[in-house]
Amino acid sequence: MRTAVFSRLVWLIAAILLVSACQAQPPAHQFNGTPLDPPLSIPDFELAATNGQPFHLSDVRGRYALVYFGYTFCPDVCPLTLSDVRTALDGLEGRERVQVIFISVDPERDTPEVLARYLRAFDPTFIGLTDDFARTQAVMKHFGAFAEKEEVPDSAAGYLVSHTARLYLLNPDGRVILTYPFGFEPEDLRADLEYLLQEDPQ
Amino acid sequence: MKPFSFLAVLAFAVLLVAGCGAASAPGGPQITVVDPYARAAIPNGAAFMELKNSGSADDALIAAESDVAKAVELHESKMTDDGMMQMKPVEKIVIPAGESAVLQPGGLHVMLIGLQRELKKGDSFTLTLRFEKSPPQTVNVTVRESMGAE
């Protein structure tokens, strides 16, 4: 009888210890971006880079990649996103393991020279891709992103391009794990990257 | 003495009423341009600001001019229902009486198409704003590197 009470007590203490041990563990990182579960696999693709060489997504395997679709004619949304990305990466430990890729949705105006000059103003390490519009659209489809050209005859712009304004974070296997909507906070992106780079040291 | 003091009070009252009238500018809009800025950019840019209307009538920004760009237009970026960012020219930007119109990234802005020179952080340029009712205002736009509180 006594041993039965004692053994119950032991179990109770063990249970309490277990619960408190669980609570003592540091809380798991809460991603600020929108997680994709399961991660979205992006088939390898080839698009022309501003340096005149063909770029393959597989070229950045083994690194994290931040992919954004935009165009240099866009005066507010695209530059804000790029400068927020730059802010998020500034001084980040493991910065070299994150590659930013800007894919133009306006190859007609974004010649390699124009796009290269535009991106250099933000960060010389950003890769710029500008290729045939139909080929670009095919790549966008894999991301679930879209671009659409619209004539604006009453504007000096002539035409403008509507496009998905999300930022895609790809893991080193080339899968989209997180996305960020327009207007994300640079600190939020930075916190997610810090966590991922720490979790997955190389 | 009595008639004089009555006259004095009357004169004072008249002045007071006249003064009030002048201060409230009956029926008109009163536009103040707050913190106009642009971001460092090529080949196009955008100017942002707050347009404050402290008057008692609505007004609207109908045009902007500057020699910093080949064309200056009023545009609006908008998120469509299917999640695409769409930019379109707008005819005017309404500034309701007693309210503000805020021009900010991802929304309304003065679009600078074909910059004549690269806009660098710390630069400034003049921009003339034309309104439906109020007289035009020329403001000095400062160039910031990024959007946040700098």
Coordinates of C-alpha atoms in Angstrom, one line a residue, chain A residues 1-15:
Chain A
M1 CA 0.0 0.0 0.0
R2 CA 2.7 2.4 1.0
T3 CA 4.8 1.5 -2.1
A4 CA 1.8 2.1 -4.3
V5 CA 1.3 5.6 -2.9
F6 CA 5.1 6.2 -3.2
S7 CA 5.2 5.1 -6.8
R8 CA 2.3 7.3 -7.7
L9 CA 4.1 10.2 -6.1
V10 CA 7.2 9.4 -8.2
W11 CA 5.1 9.4 -11.4
L12 CA 3.5 12.7 -10.4
I13 CA 6.9 14.3 -9.8
A14 CA 8.3 12.9 -13.0
A15 CA 5.3 14.3 -14.9

